[in-house]
Amino acid sequence: MDDNTTAQAVDRVWDMMADMRICMLVTREGETLRARPMDAHPSREEGCIWFLSDRRGHKDDELQRDPQAALTFAKPGDNNYLSVSGQAEVSNDRAKIDELWSDMNKAFWPEGKTDPNICVLRFMPEQAEYWDGPSSSIGVLFKMMTARLSGTPTDLGDNRKVPLD
């Protein structure tokens, strides 16, 4: 991949994260992988993805033992999927918590943003892979039928591995 194409792929990864926002955060507990839905706050300027988290959950302990983690994003209606691998760290950065806070978070922390159970996760992406397919079901069906009739593999969009660090 040339530098221009790589830059475009990196842009696409950050755009997809900003568009999808809800992802599954995958951590490791010993030999077991665990995933849970999280609200991602991607910051290309900072080169990381931020999350508000609750200290009463297991993910913080798991990340302190093994910071390697993965994020998976999906927007099936548009046939877009993204997997991001990297390292995560847990922080008590109250200024960042204040910056990320919205009233929707009261559903998890009724006491508000000063709740001592709130912490912030900082995910530093290292690599990503995306699948960017046609957004219409009719388009997918047409491509599959064309491939079947022509005897060629189905082209269901763009798939790229992208270095992010």
C-alpha positions as semicolon CSV with decimal commas, in nm:
position;residue;x (nm);y (nm);z (nm)
1;M;0,000;0,000;0,000
2;D;0,143;0,342;-0,086
3;D;0,153;0,628;0,167
4;N;-0,148;0,804;0,016
5;T;-0,359;0,488;0,026
6;T;-0,244;0,416;0,382
7;A;-0,338;0,769;0,489
8;Q;-0,682;0,725;0,332
9;A;-0,727;0,391;0,510
10;V;-0,627;0,546;0,844
11;D;-0,879;0,827;0,781
12;R;-1,145;0,565;0,706
13;V;-1,076;0,382;1,035
14;W;-1,115;0,702;1,242
15;D;-1,427;0,801;1,046
16;M;-1,583;0,458;1,103
17;M;-1,515;0,474;1,479
18;A;-1,671;0,821;1,501
19;D;-1,975;0,705;1,304
20;M;-2,036;0,379;1,491
21;R;-1,941;0,486;1,848
22;I;-2,083;0,180;2,031
23;C;-1,835;-0,107;2,028
24;M;-1,749;-0,425;2,212
25;L;-1,440;-0,393;2,433
26;V;-1,262;-0,728;2,451
27;T;-1,027;-0,799;2,742
28;R;-0,858;-1,108;2,875
29;E;-0,925;-1,275;3,209
30;G;-0,658;-1,543;3,222
31;E;-0,722;-1,760;2,917
32;T;-1,077;-1,635;2,873
33;L;-1,175;-1,347;2,646
34;R;-1,454;-1,120;2,770
35;A;-1,647;-0,860;2,571
36;R;-1,888;-0,591;2,676
37;P;-2,056;-0,296;2,498
38;M;-1,896;0,044;2,551
39;D;-1,954;0,399;2,426
40;A;-1,637;0,498;2,239
41;H;-1,508;0,854;2,224
42;P;-1,244;0,843;1,949
43;S;-0,995;1,131;1,949
44;R;-0,777;1,128;1,641
45;E;-0,595;1,438;1,769
46;E;-0,488;1,248;2,081
47;G;-0,441;0,920;1,892
48;C;-0,665;0,725;2,127
49;I;-1,020;0,619;2,208
50;W;-1,164;0,719;2,545
51;F;-1,432;0,542;2,749
52;L;-1,607;0,616;3,074
53;S;-1,597;0,305;3,290
54;D;-1,714;0,184;3,630
55;R;-1,461;0,068;3,888
56;R;-1,709;-0,192;4,014
57;G;-1,676;-0,389;3,688
58;H;-1,407;-0,645;3,606
59;K;-1,269;-0,482;3,293
60;D;-1,054;-0,236;3,487
61;D;-0,888;-0,516;3,685
62;E;-0,844;-0,722;3,368
63;L;-0,678;-0,431;3,185
64;Q;-0,443;-0,362;3,474
65;R;-0,328;-0,727;3,460
66;D;-0,312;-0,740;3,078
67;P;-0,346;-0,409;2,888
68;Q;-0,379;-0,578;2,545
69;A;-0,738;-0,533;2,427
70;A;-0,955;-0,515;2,117
71;L;-1,253;-0,312;2,004
72;T;-1,511;-0,441;1,757
73;F;-1,754;-0,206;1,585
74;A;-2,044;-0,305;1,359
75;K;-2,301;-0,123;1,151
76;P;-2,476;-0,415;0,979
77;G;-2,728;-0,193;0,799
78;D;-2,437;-0,037;0,606
79;N;-2,233;-0,359;0,591
80;N;-1,949;-0,188;0,780
81;Y;-1,735;-0,368;1,036
82;L;-1,418;-0,266;1,218
83;S;-1,177;-0,440;1,452
84;V;-0,911;-0,240;1,639
85;S;-0,629;-0,390;1,849
86;G;-0,420;-0,201;2,100
87;Q;-0,332;-0,130;2,461
88;A;-0,560;0,019;2,726
89;E;-0,499;0,186;3,058
90;V;-0,724;0,285;3,347
91;S;-0,710;0,641;3,480
92;N;-0,880;0,858;3,738
93;D;-0,839;1,173;3,524
94;R;-1,129;1,384;3,658
95;A;-1,082;1,651;3,387
96;K;-1,123;1,384;3,114
97;I;-1,427;1,239;3,294
98;D;-1,576;1,589;3,300
99;E;-1,501;1,633;2,927
100;L;-1,660;1,298;2,829
101;W;-1,962;1,329;3,060
102;S;-2,315;1,368;2,920
103;D;-2,651;1,355;3,093
104;M;-2,707;1,010;2,938
105;N;-2,438;0,878;3,174
106;K;-2,670;0,938;3,473
107;A;-2,833;0,607;3,380
108;F;-2,510;0,439;3,499
109;W;-2,398;0,688;3,765
110;P;-2,706;0,857;3,918
111;E;-2,483;1,062;4,151
112;G;-2,339;1,238;3,845
113;K;-1,986;1,287;3,720
114;T;-1,842;1,319;4,069
115;D;-1,934;0,957;4,149
116;P;-1,614;0,798;4,284
117;N;-1,686;0,476;4,087
118;I;-1,634;0,649;3,750
119;C;-1,296;0,611;3,587
120;V;-1,172;0,659;3,235
121;L;-1,017;0,406;2,998
122;R;-0,766;0,523;2,740
123;F;-0,729;0,284;2,445
124;M;-0,422;0,335;2,224
125;P;-0,487;0,169;1,887
126;E;-0,204;-0,020;1,720
127;Q;-0,373;-0,176;1,418
128;A;-0,716;-0,207;1,264
129;E;-0,894;-0,407;1,001
130;Y;-1,213;-0,294;0,835
131;W;-1,472;-0,434;0,602
132;D;-1,655;-0,155;0,420
133;G;-1,932;-0,308;0,211
134;P;-2,214;-0,179;-0,007
135;S;-2,478;-0,017;0,211
136;S;-2,778;-0,153;0,029
137;S;-2,906;-0,509;0,060
138;I;-3,004;-0,492;-0,305
139;G;-2,644;-0,400;-0,392
140;V;-2,513;-0,700;-0,196
141;L;-2,766;-0,931;-0,362
142;F;-2,675;-0,796;-0,707
143;K;-2,301;-0,848;-0,646
144;M;-2,361;-1,202;-0,520
145;M;-2,578;-1,291;-0,820
146;T;-2,326;-1,139;-1,063
147;A;-2,043;-1,336;-0,904
148;R;-2,242;-1,657;-0,914
149;L;-2,334;-1,613;-1,278
150;S;-1,982;-1,515;-1,383
151;G;-1,808;-1,777;-1,167
152;T;-1,588;-1,513;-1,002
153;P;-1,547;-1,437;-0,631
154;T;-1,798;-1,193;-0,483
155;D;-1,669;-0,840;-0,428
156;L;-1,853;-0,719;-0,120
157;G;-1,654;-0,404;-0,063
158;D;-1,322;-0,290;0,072
159;N;-1,123;-0,490;0,330
160;R;-0,796;-0,348;0,464
161;K;-0,553;-0,402;0,747
162;V;-0,430;-0,065;0,871
163;P;-0,133;0,018;1,098
164;L;-0,229;0,289;1,349
165;D;0,073;0,331;1,574
